[in-house]
Amino acid sequence: MPGKNNHTTHIIRSLALATIIITTMFANVATSTISAVSQPSAAGGTQRTTRPITTGTSVLGIKYKDGVMLAADTLCSYGSMAKYKDARRLVSVNPSTLIGGGGEFSDFQSITDTLRQNALEDRCTADSLYDEESAQASAKETWSYLRAIMYNRRNKMNPLWNDLVIAGFHESSGTKVPFLGMVDKIGTAFEDDMIATGFGSYLALPILREKWRADLEEGEARALLEDCLRVLFYRDCRALNRVQIAKATVDGVLVSEPYEIDSSWDSKSMVGAKGGLEGDGGW
Amino acid sequence: MESVKQGSACVGLRSKTHCVIGALKRSVSELSSHQKKILEIDDHIGIGIAGLTADARTLAKWMRNECLNHKYVYGSPMPPGRLANSLADRHQRTTQTYVRRPYGVGLLLATHDEKSGPHLYQTCPSGNVYEYYATAIGARSQSGKTYLEKHYESLGDATREEMILHALRALAGCVSGDDELTKANGSVGILGKDESYTLIEDDELQYFLDKLEVEGTLGGGDDDNDDEGGDAAEPAAEESKEDSGDAEAMET
């Protein structure tokens, strides 16, 4: 009879539902511990970063007449897919420091979060709330701090998979001196007048070395960086023509809004398919 | 607080370029050595102690560690204000934990910060930290304070040598009765712009003591009536009128 069948199926369905709920409850208990670094997985053994997933490409930096300038595109690639075309890879951490990051974007976000929290704590625990500079970490101190972090993570075999560029000012014998340095995922740290990470170290650095002068005006510095970004857009498969520029001067830091740079694909070598791909494959 | 008052005197003063600590070293008997009272923490930080020496050494070890760690991580010297605040927090924790006792020592921190110049801080067992132009702690320190109150306004532009002489004059007032300030029981630490922590003791100190001798300002405690002495240069110290010191063997 129909009524009786309904009753039985109802019991079976509710039993099945109960079992599902109970198993999910147990599963949650097993995975509910939160830890920052490596944790035992359900499959057994600890976990650590082995490959980057969502990545940013090159970051460029140069010292110029008034200070330091950084440049980067606004792409975060998901493997070969151009997934996030408005990712902000140049970040200001305090009024005297800029950070640019390539590599795993989530690690970069974690790093900038930490740096921002440190800057807030410095501001709030300074001797005077009105003297903003007294407790501010300089760019060089931030660079040294990041070196300590990256090297430590590398030694634990669980790196933050980034190439970081640090730009800004630090105080030396009473005067503000521009600073530009980089830290990579294994904790290598150095400072220089020109920095380029990722593909930029192969394609952009030779251009920068050729064209750079210590007394570049702001417009010239920007044009030089845009030239390099254009070359990277032509030749780096994970680059984009939408870019950001950031500058640090004695008066403070500024990160521009993203804008597009033009490029020309008319040259003969670019026009026409290669590798016999044209046509229908016939002789 | 009480053990700080029992310890022998320690004076501190600062100018626009330097920070100086002077200390009167106590010895248990004629046969023993004089207890070290001024300790180096880093190139730009030195401390003078008054009270339980063992507690002071524990604090010095912690401070040295903090300075080293900061230099390794940030590549630059520890900002002294930050260290003074952390030190104060450390002191306070002991006053609010059931199983612990306060650190029985007062410290004078002579520091130099590249950005903001020299600073002198005083800590006490309660966890308060004050900044001073000049101050004195320990037994019979009131006469040191009185001297410094008279002269602190001229300290700003004082030269390195003048600063050391001021410290020694302030200290000379703190010796008991028949004793006098000699190269054996006096000690001066100085640091500042372009000068890392330097300790001046024994024969090096004699040069400065000779200058004081010429002036005639060496010798026993002053007979000044110190009842109206009141505050030192900066916010009121919480020390009330001190007892006449009965020296405890373990405290210097």
Coordinates of C-alpha atoms in Angstrom, one line a residue:
Chain A
M1 CA 0.0 0.0 0.0
P2 CA 1.3 3.5 -0.9
G3 CA 1.1 4.9 2.6
K4 CA 3.2 2.1 4.1
N5 CA 5.9 2.5 1.4
N6 CA 6.2 6.2 2.1
H7 CA 6.7 5.5 5.7
T8 CA 9.5 3.0 5.1
T9 CA 11.4 5.2 2.6
H10 CA 11.0 8.0 5.0
I11 CA 12.8 6.0 7.7
I12 CA 15.5 4.9 5.3
R13 CA 16.1 8.5 4.1
S14 CA 16.3 9.9 7.6
L15 CA 18.7 7.2 8.7
A16 CA 20.9 7.9 5.7
L17 CA 20.9 11.6 6.5
A18 CA 21.8 10.9 10.1
T19 CA 24.8 8.8 9.1
I20 CA 26.0 11.5 6.8
I21 CA 25.7 14.1 9.5
I22 CA 27.6 11.9 12.0
T23 CA 30.5 11.1 9.6
T24 CA 30.9 14.8 8.7
M25 CA 31.0 15.7 12.4
F26 CA 33.9 13.2 13.0
A27 CA 35.7 14.4 9.9
N28 CA 35.5 18.0 11.2
V29 CA 37.1 17.0 14.5
A30 CA 40.0 15.3 12.7
T31 CA 40.9 18.4 10.7
S32 CA 39.9 21.2 13.0
T33 CA 43.4 22.0 14.3
I34 CA 44.7 25.2 12.8
S35 CA 48.4 25.8 12.4
A36 CA 50.4 28.3 10.3
V37 CA 53.2 26.2 9.0
S38 CA 53.2 22.5 8.4
Q39 CA 50.4 20.3 9.8
P40 CA 49.6 16.6 9.8
S41 CA 47.2 15.9 7.0
A42 CA 44.5 13.4 6.9
A43 CA 46.6 11.3 4.6
G44 CA 49.5 11.3 7.2
G45 CA 52.8 13.2 7.3
T46 CA 53.4 17.0 7.5
Q47 CA 52.7 19.5 4.7
R48 CA 54.8 22.2 3.3
T49 CA 54.9 24.5 0.3
T50 CA 56.2 22.6 -2.7
R51 CA 55.1 24.8 -5.6
P52 CA 53.4 28.1 -6.2
I53 CA 49.9 28.2 -7.4
T54 CA 48.7 31.8 -8.0
T55 CA 51.7 33.7 -9.1
G56 CA 52.9 37.2 -9.9
T57 CA 55.8 37.8 -12.3
S58 CA 58.6 40.3 -12.4
V59 CA 59.0 43.4 -10.2
L60 CA 61.4 46.2 -11.2
G61 CA 63.0 48.9 -9.1
I62 CA 65.4 51.7 -9.7
K63 CA 66.9 54.6 -7.7
Y64 CA 66.4 58.0 -9.3
K65 CA 67.1 61.6 -8.5
D66 CA 64.3 62.1 -5.9
G67 CA 64.2 58.6 -4.4
V68 CA 63.2 55.1 -5.5
M69 CA 60.7 53.9 -8.1
L70 CA 59.1 50.4 -8.4
A71 CA 57.1 48.9 -11.3
A72 CA 55.1 45.8 -11.7
D73 CA 52.1 44.5 -13.8
T74 CA 48.8 43.7 -12.2
L75 CA 48.5 40.1 -13.3
C76 CA 48.2 37.0 -11.1
S77 CA 48.5 33.9 -13.2
Y78 CA 46.9 30.6 -12.3
G79 CA 49.5 28.4 -14.1
S80 CA 49.2 29.5 -17.7
M81 CA 45.8 31.1 -17.2
A82 CA 45.7 34.9 -16.8
K83 CA 43.2 34.7 -13.9
Y84 CA 43.4 37.9 -11.9
K85 CA 44.1 41.0 -14.0
D86 CA 43.8 43.6 -11.2
A87 CA 46.2 42.2 -8.5
R88 CA 48.0 44.8 -6.6
R89 CA 51.6 43.7 -6.3
L90 CA 53.1 47.0 -5.1
V91 CA 52.1 47.9 -1.5
S92 CA 53.0 50.7 0.8
V93 CA 53.8 49.4 4.3
N94 CA 54.6 52.7 6.2
P95 CA 55.3 56.2 5.1
S96 CA 58.9 55.3 4.3
T97 CA 58.6 51.8 2.8
L98 CA 57.3 50.2 -0.4
I99 CA 57.1 46.4 -1.0
G100 CA 56.8 44.7 -4.4
G101 CA 56.3 41.0 -4.7
G102 CA 56.5 38.3 -7.3
G103 CA 55.8 34.6 -6.8
E104 CA 53.0 33.1 -4.8
F105 CA 50.5 35.9 -4.2
S106 CA 49.0 34.4 -1.0
D107 CA 52.4 34.4 0.6
F108 CA 52.9 38.0 -0.5
Q109 CA 49.5 39.0 1.1
S110 CA 50.5 37.2 4.3
I111 CA 53.8 39.1 4.4
T112 CA 52.2 42.5 3.7
D113 CA 49.6 41.8 6.4
T114 CA 52.3 41.1 8.9
L115 CA 54.3 44.2 8.0
R116 CA 51.2 46.4 8.2
Q117 CA 50.4 45.0 11.7
N118 CA 54.0 45.7 12.8
A119 CA 53.7 49.2 11.5
L120 CA 50.5 49.7 13.4
E121 CA 52.0 48.4 16.6
D122 CA 55.0 50.7 16.1
R123 CA 52.7 53.7 15.7
C124 CA 50.7 52.8 18.8
T125 CA 53.6 52.1 21.1
A126 CA 55.8 55.0 20.1
D127 CA 56.8 57.4 22.8
S128 CA 54.8 60.1 21.2
L129 CA 51.6 59.7 19.2
Y130 CA 52.3 62.9 17.4
D131 CA 55.8 62.2 16.3
E132 CA 55.1 59.6 13.5
E133 CA 58.6 59.0 12.6
S134 CA 60.1 58.2 15.9
A135 CA 59.2 54.5 16.0
Q136 CA 58.8 53.9 12.2
A137 CA 60.8 51.0 10.8
S138 CA 63.0 52.2 7.9
A139 CA 63.1 50.5 4.6
K140 CA 66.5 48.9 5.4
E141 CA 65.2 47.5 8.7
T142 CA 62.2 46.1 6.9
W143 CA 64.5 44.5 4.4
S144 CA 66.6 43.0 7.1
Y145 CA 63.5 41.7 8.9
L146 CA 62.2 40.1 5.8
R147 CA 65.6 38.4 5.2
A148 CA 65.4 36.9 8.7
I149 CA 61.9 35.6 8.0
M150 CA 62.5 34.2 4.6
Y151 CA 65.8 32.5 5.6
N152 CA 64.1 31.0 8.6
R153 CA 61.3 29.6 6.6
R154 CA 63.7 28.2 4.0
N155 CA 65.6 26.4 6.8
K156 CA 62.3 24.7 7.9
M157 CA 61.9 23.5 4.3
N158 CA 58.6 25.4 4.0
P159 CA 59.4 28.7 2.2
L160 CA 57.3 31.7 1.5
W161 CA 57.6 31.4 -2.3
N162 CA 58.3 35.1 -3.2
D163 CA 60.8 37.5 -4.6
L164 CA 60.4 40.7 -2.7
V165 CA 61.6 44.1 -3.6
I166 CA 61.9 46.6 -0.8
A167 CA 62.2 50.3 -1.6
G168 CA 62.2 53.5 0.5
F169 CA 64.3 55.6 2.8
H170 CA 66.4 55.0 5.8
E171 CA 68.2 57.4 8.1
S172 CA 72.0 57.5 8.1
S173 CA 73.8 60.1 10.3
G174 CA 70.8 62.4 10.4
T175 CA 70.0 62.4 6.6
K176 CA 67.5 60.4 4.7
V177 CA 69.1 58.1 2.2
P178 CA 67.2 56.2 -0.5
F179 CA 67.2 52.4 -0.2
L180 CA 66.5 49.6 -2.7
G181 CA 67.0 46.0 -2.0
M182 CA 65.6 42.5 -2.6
V183 CA 65.0 39.3 -0.7
D184 CA 64.3 36.0 -2.4
K185 CA 62.5 32.8 -1.2
I186 CA 65.7 31.2 0.1
G187 CA 66.7 34.3 2.1
T188 CA 69.3 35.8 -0.2
A189 CA 69.3 39.5 0.5
F190 CA 71.1 42.3 -1.3
E191 CA 70.8 46.0 -2.1
D192 CA 71.6 47.8 -5.4
D193 CA 70.7 50.8 -7.5
M194 CA 68.6 48.6 -9.9
I195 CA 66.6 45.5 -9.0
A196 CA 64.6 43.1 -11.2
T197 CA 63.0 39.9 -10.2
G198 CA 61.8 36.9 -12.1
F199 CA 61.9 37.2 -15.9
G200 CA 62.9 40.8 -15.4
S201 CA 66.3 39.7 -14.2
Y202 CA 66.9 38.3 -17.6
L203 CA 65.1 40.7 -19.9
A204 CA 64.9 44.0 -18.0
L205 CA 68.1 44.2 -16.0
P206 CA 70.4 44.4 -19.1
I207 CA 68.2 47.4 -20.4
L208 CA 68.4 49.0 -16.9
R209 CA 72.2 48.6 -16.8
E210 CA 72.5 50.2 -20.1
K211 CA 70.2 53.2 -19.6
W212 CA 70.4 53.9 -15.9
R213 CA 72.0 57.1 -14.4
A214 CA 72.0 58.2 -10.9
D215 CA 70.3 61.6 -11.6
L216 CA 67.3 60.4 -13.6
E217 CA 64.3 62.7 -13.4
E218 CA 61.0 61.2 -12.4
G219 CA 59.7 61.3 -15.9
E220 CA 62.8 59.6 -17.3
A221 CA 62.8 56.9 -14.6
R222 CA 59.2 56.2 -15.3
A223 CA 59.8 56.0 -19.1
L224 CA 62.7 53.6 -18.5
L225 CA 60.6 51.3 -16.3
E226 CA 57.7 51.4 -18.9
D227 CA 60.2 50.4 -21.6
C228 CA 61.2 47.4 -19.6
L229 CA 57.6 46.5 -18.8
R230 CA 56.8 46.6 -22.5
V231 CA 59.6 44.3 -23.3
L232 CA 58.4 42.0 -20.6
F233 CA 54.9 42.0 -22.0
Y234 CA 56.3 41.1 -25.4
R235 CA 58.5 38.2 -24.2
D236 CA 57.2 37.0 -20.8
C237 CA 54.2 34.7 -21.3
R238 CA 53.0 35.4 -17.8
A239 CA 53.0 39.2 -18.1
L240 CA 50.3 41.8 -18.8
N241 CA 50.2 45.2 -20.3
R242 CA 48.3 46.7 -17.4
V243 CA 50.8 48.0 -14.9
Q244 CA 51.4 50.0 -11.7
I245 CA 54.2 52.4 -10.8
A246 CA 55.1 53.3 -7.2
K247 CA 57.6 55.9 -5.9
A248 CA 59.1 56.7 -2.6
T249 CA 60.5 60.2 -1.9
V250 CA 61.6 62.1 1.2
D251 CA 58.0 63.4 1.4
G252 CA 56.4 59.9 1.5
V253 CA 55.3 57.1 -0.7
L254 CA 52.8 56.9 -3.6
V255 CA 51.4 53.9 -5.5
S256 CA 49.7 54.8 -8.8
E257 CA 46.5 53.4 -10.1
P258 CA 46.9 50.7 -12.7
Y259 CA 47.1 51.8 -16.4
E260 CA 47.7 50.2 -19.7
I261 CA 50.9 50.5 -21.7
D262 CA 50.8 50.4 -25.4
S263 CA 52.5 47.8 -27.5
S264 CA 52.9 47.2 -31.2
W265 CA 52.4 43.7 -32.7
D266 CA 52.8 44.8 -36.3
S267 CA 56.4 43.8 -36.9
K268 CA 56.9 41.3 -39.6
S269 CA 58.1 38.6 -37.2
M270 CA 55.0 38.9 -35.1
V271 CA 52.5 38.8 -38.0
G272 CA 51.5 35.4 -39.4
A273 CA 51.4 32.0 -37.9
K274 CA 54.5 30.0 -37.3
G275 CA 55.4 26.4 -37.3
G276 CA 53.3 25.5 -40.3
L277 CA 50.1 26.2 -38.4
E278 CA 48.5 28.2 -41.1
G279 CA 45.8 26.7 -43.2
D280 CA 44.0 23.4 -43.0
G281 CA 47.1 21.2 -42.7
G282 CA 47.0 20.2 -46.4
W283 CA 50.2 20.1 -48.6
Chain B
M1 CA 62.4 50.2 46.5
E2 CA 64.0 49.7 49.8
S3 CA 66.8 47.6 48.5
V4 CA 67.5 50.3 45.9
K5 CA 68.0 52.8 48.7
Q6 CA 70.3 50.4 50.5
G7 CA 72.6 50.0 47.5
S8 CA 75.5 52.4 47.1
A9 CA 75.1 55.5 45.1
C10 CA 74.8 55.8 41.3
V11 CA 74.4 59.0 39.4
G12 CA 73.4 59.6 35.8
L13 CA 73.4 62.7 33.6
R14 CA 73.0 63.7 30.0
S15 CA 74.1 66.4 27.6
K16 CA 73.1 67.0 24.0
T17 CA 75.8 64.6 22.9
H18 CA 76.7 62.3 25.7
C19 CA 75.3 60.3 28.6
V20 CA 77.3 59.6 31.7
I21 CA 76.9 57.3 34.7
G22 CA 79.0 57.5 37.8
A23 CA 79.0 54.9 40.5
L24 CA 80.4 54.4 44.0
K25 CA 81.7 50.9 44.2
R26 CA 81.3 49.2 47.6
S27 CA 83.6 46.5 48.9
V28 CA 82.6 44.0 51.6
S29 CA 85.8 44.3 53.6
E30 CA 89.3 45.7 53.1
L31 CA 90.4 42.4 51.7
S32 CA 87.7 42.1 49.0
S33 CA 87.4 43.7 45.6
H34 CA 85.0 46.5 44.8
Q35 CA 81.7 45.3 43.3
K36 CA 81.2 46.3 39.7
K37 CA 78.3 48.7 39.3
I38 CA 78.3 49.8 35.7
L39 CA 77.6 47.2 33.0
E40 CA 77.7 47.4 29.2
I41 CA 74.5 46.3 27.3
D42 CA 75.4 47.3 23.8
D43 CA 77.6 49.9 22.1
H44 CA 75.0 52.5 22.7
I45 CA 73.5 51.4 26.0
G46 CA 75.0 51.1 29.5
I47 CA 73.5 50.6 32.9
G48 CA 74.4 51.6 36.4
I49 CA 72.8 49.5 39.2
A50 CA 71.8 50.0 42.8
G51 CA 70.4 47.2 44.9
L52 CA 70.5 43.4 44.5
T53 CA 73.4 42.8 42.2
A54 CA 72.3 39.3 41.2
D55 CA 68.9 40.7 40.0
A56 CA 70.7 43.4 38.1
R57 CA 72.9 40.8 36.3
T58 CA 69.8 38.8 35.3
L59 CA 68.3 41.9 33.8
A60 CA 71.5 42.9 32.1
K61 CA 71.7 39.4 30.5
W62 CA 68.1 39.8 29.2
M63 CA 68.8 43.3 27.8
R64 CA 71.9 42.2 26.0
N65 CA 70.0 39.3 24.4
E66 CA 67.3 41.7 23.3
C67 CA 69.8 44.1 21.8
L68 CA 71.6 41.3 19.9
N69 CA 68.4 39.8 18.6
H70 CA 67.2 43.2 17.4
K71 CA 70.5 43.8 15.6
Y72 CA 70.3 40.4 13.9
V73 CA 66.7 40.8 12.7
Y74 CA 66.6 44.5 11.8
G75 CA 70.2 45.2 11.1
S76 CA 70.2 48.3 13.3
P77 CA 70.8 49.1 17.0
M78 CA 67.9 48.6 19.4
P79 CA 66.0 51.8 19.9
P80 CA 66.6 52.6 23.6
G81 CA 63.0 53.9 24.3
R82 CA 61.6 50.5 23.1
L83 CA 64.0 48.6 25.4
A84 CA 63.1 50.8 28.4
N85 CA 59.4 50.1 27.8
S86 CA 59.9 46.4 27.5
L87 CA 62.1 46.5 30.6
A88 CA 59.3 48.3 32.5
D89 CA 56.7 45.7 31.4
R90 CA 59.0 42.9 32.6
H91 CA 59.3 44.5 36.0
Q92 CA 55.6 45.0 36.3
R93 CA 54.8 41.4 35.5
T94 CA 56.7 40.3 38.6
T95 CA 54.5 42.5 40.7
Q96 CA 51.3 40.9 39.6
T97 CA 52.3 37.2 39.5
Y98 CA 51.6 35.3 42.6
V99 CA 54.7 33.1 42.7
R100 CA 57.2 35.8 41.7
R101 CA 58.9 38.7 43.6
P102 CA 59.9 42.1 42.1
Y103 CA 63.5 42.6 40.9
G104 CA 65.2 44.3 43.9
V105 CA 67.3 46.7 41.9
G106 CA 67.1 50.1 40.4
L107 CA 68.8 50.8 37.1
L108 CA 70.0 53.9 35.4
L109 CA 70.0 53.4 31.6
A110 CA 72.5 55.6 29.8
T111 CA 71.6 55.4 26.1
H112 CA 72.2 57.0 22.8
D113 CA 69.8 56.8 19.9
E114 CA 71.0 57.8 16.4
K115 CA 67.8 59.5 15.6
S116 CA 67.0 61.4 18.8
G117 CA 70.3 61.6 20.7
P118 CA 71.2 60.7 24.3
H119 CA 68.6 59.6 26.8
L120 CA 68.8 58.7 30.5
Y121 CA 66.2 56.4 32.0
Q122 CA 65.6 55.2 35.5
T123 CA 63.8 52.0 36.4
C124 CA 62.6 50.8 39.8
P125 CA 61.2 47.5 41.1
S126 CA 57.6 48.7 40.7
G127 CA 58.0 48.8 37.0
N128 CA 57.9 52.5 36.5
V129 CA 60.3 54.0 34.0
Y130 CA 61.1 57.7 34.0
E131 CA 63.3 59.7 31.7
Y132 CA 65.7 62.2 33.3
Y133 CA 68.1 64.9 32.4
A134 CA 70.0 63.9 35.5
T135 CA 69.3 61.8 38.6
A136 CA 70.9 59.8 41.4
I137 CA 69.8 56.6 43.2
G138 CA 71.1 54.6 46.1
A139 CA 72.3 55.4 49.6
R140 CA 72.9 59.1 50.3
S141 CA 71.9 59.9 46.8
Q142 CA 70.0 63.0 47.9
S143 CA 73.2 65.1 48.0
G144 CA 74.0 63.9 44.5
K145 CA 70.5 65.0 43.4
T146 CA 70.9 68.3 45.0
Y147 CA 74.2 68.9 43.2
L148 CA 72.6 67.9 39.9
E149 CA 69.5 70.1 40.5
K150 CA 71.9 73.0 40.8
H151 CA 73.8 72.2 37.6
Y152 CA 71.4 70.4 35.2
E153 CA 70.6 73.4 33.1
S154 CA 74.3 73.8 32.2
L155 CA 74.7 70.2 31.2
G156 CA 73.2 70.6 27.7
D157 CA 76.3 72.0 26.1
A158 CA 78.8 70.5 28.5
T159 CA 81.9 68.8 26.9
R160 CA 82.7 65.2 27.5
E161 CA 85.3 66.0 30.2
E162 CA 82.9 68.5 32.0
M163 CA 80.3 65.8 32.1
I164 CA 82.6 63.3 33.7
L165 CA 83.7 65.9 36.3
H166 CA 80.0 66.7 37.0
A167 CA 79.3 63.1 37.6
L168 CA 82.3 62.7 40.0
R169 CA 81.3 65.9 41.9
A170 CA 77.8 64.6 42.3
L171 CA 79.2 61.2 43.5
A172 CA 81.6 62.8 45.9
G173 CA 78.7 64.1 47.9
C174 CA 77.4 60.5 48.3
V175 CA 80.3 58.9 50.1
S176 CA 79.8 58.2 53.8
G177 CA 81.5 60.0 56.6
D178 CA 85.2 59.6 56.6
D179 CA 85.6 57.9 53.2
E180 CA 86.5 59.7 50.1
L181 CA 86.1 59.1 46.4
T182 CA 89.2 57.4 45.1
K183 CA 90.1 55.5 41.9
A184 CA 89.4 52.3 43.7
N185 CA 85.9 52.9 44.6
G186 CA 84.8 55.3 41.8
S187 CA 83.7 54.3 38.3
V188 CA 82.4 56.2 35.3
G189 CA 80.7 54.9 32.2
I190 CA 80.2 57.2 29.2
L191 CA 78.7 56.9 25.7
G192 CA 77.4 59.3 23.1
K193 CA 77.4 60.5 19.5
D194 CA 80.5 59.0 17.9
E195 CA 81.5 57.3 21.1
S196 CA 80.6 53.7 22.0
Y197 CA 80.2 52.7 25.6
T198 CA 83.5 53.3 27.5
L199 CA 84.2 52.4 31.1
I200 CA 86.6 54.7 33.0
E201 CA 88.1 53.1 36.2
D202 CA 91.3 52.9 38.2
D203 CA 94.2 54.8 36.7
E204 CA 92.2 56.4 33.9
L205 CA 89.9 57.8 36.5
Q206 CA 92.7 59.2 38.5
Y207 CA 93.2 61.9 35.8
F208 CA 89.7 63.2 36.5
L209 CA 90.0 62.8 40.3
D210 CA 93.2 64.9 40.2
K211 CA 91.2 67.7 38.5
L212 CA 88.7 67.6 41.3
E213 CA 91.4 67.5 44.0
V214 CA 92.7 70.8 42.6
E215 CA 89.2 72.2 43.0
G216 CA 88.9 70.8 46.5
T217 CA 85.6 69.1 45.9
L218 CA 86.7 65.5 46.9
G219 CA 85.9 64.2 50.3
G220 CA 83.1 63.2 52.6
G221 CA 79.3 63.8 52.5
D222 CA 78.0 67.4 52.3
D223 CA 76.4 68.9 55.4
D224 CA 73.7 70.5 53.2
N225 CA 70.3 70.3 54.7
D226 CA 68.5 68.1 52.2
D227 CA 65.0 68.1 53.7
E228 CA 63.8 70.5 51.1
G229 CA 65.6 68.7 48.3
G230 CA 62.4 67.5 46.7
D231 CA 62.2 66.4 43.1
A232 CA 65.0 65.7 40.8
A233 CA 65.1 67.3 37.3
E234 CA 62.2 65.4 35.8
P235 CA 58.8 64.0 37.2
A236 CA 58.9 63.3 40.9
A237 CA 60.7 60.2 41.9
E238 CA 58.6 58.0 44.1
E239 CA 61.4 57.6 46.6
S240 CA 60.6 59.1 49.9
K241 CA 63.2 60.5 52.3
E242 CA 65.9 57.9 52.4
D243 CA 67.1 56.0 55.5
S244 CA 70.7 56.5 56.6
G245 CA 72.3 53.5 54.9
D246 CA 73.2 50.3 56.8
A247 CA 75.1 48.5 54.0
E248 CA 73.9 45.0 53.3
A249 CA 76.6 42.7 52.2
M250 CA 74.7 41.4 49.1
E251 CA 73.6 44.8 47.8
T252 CA 75.9 47.3 46.2

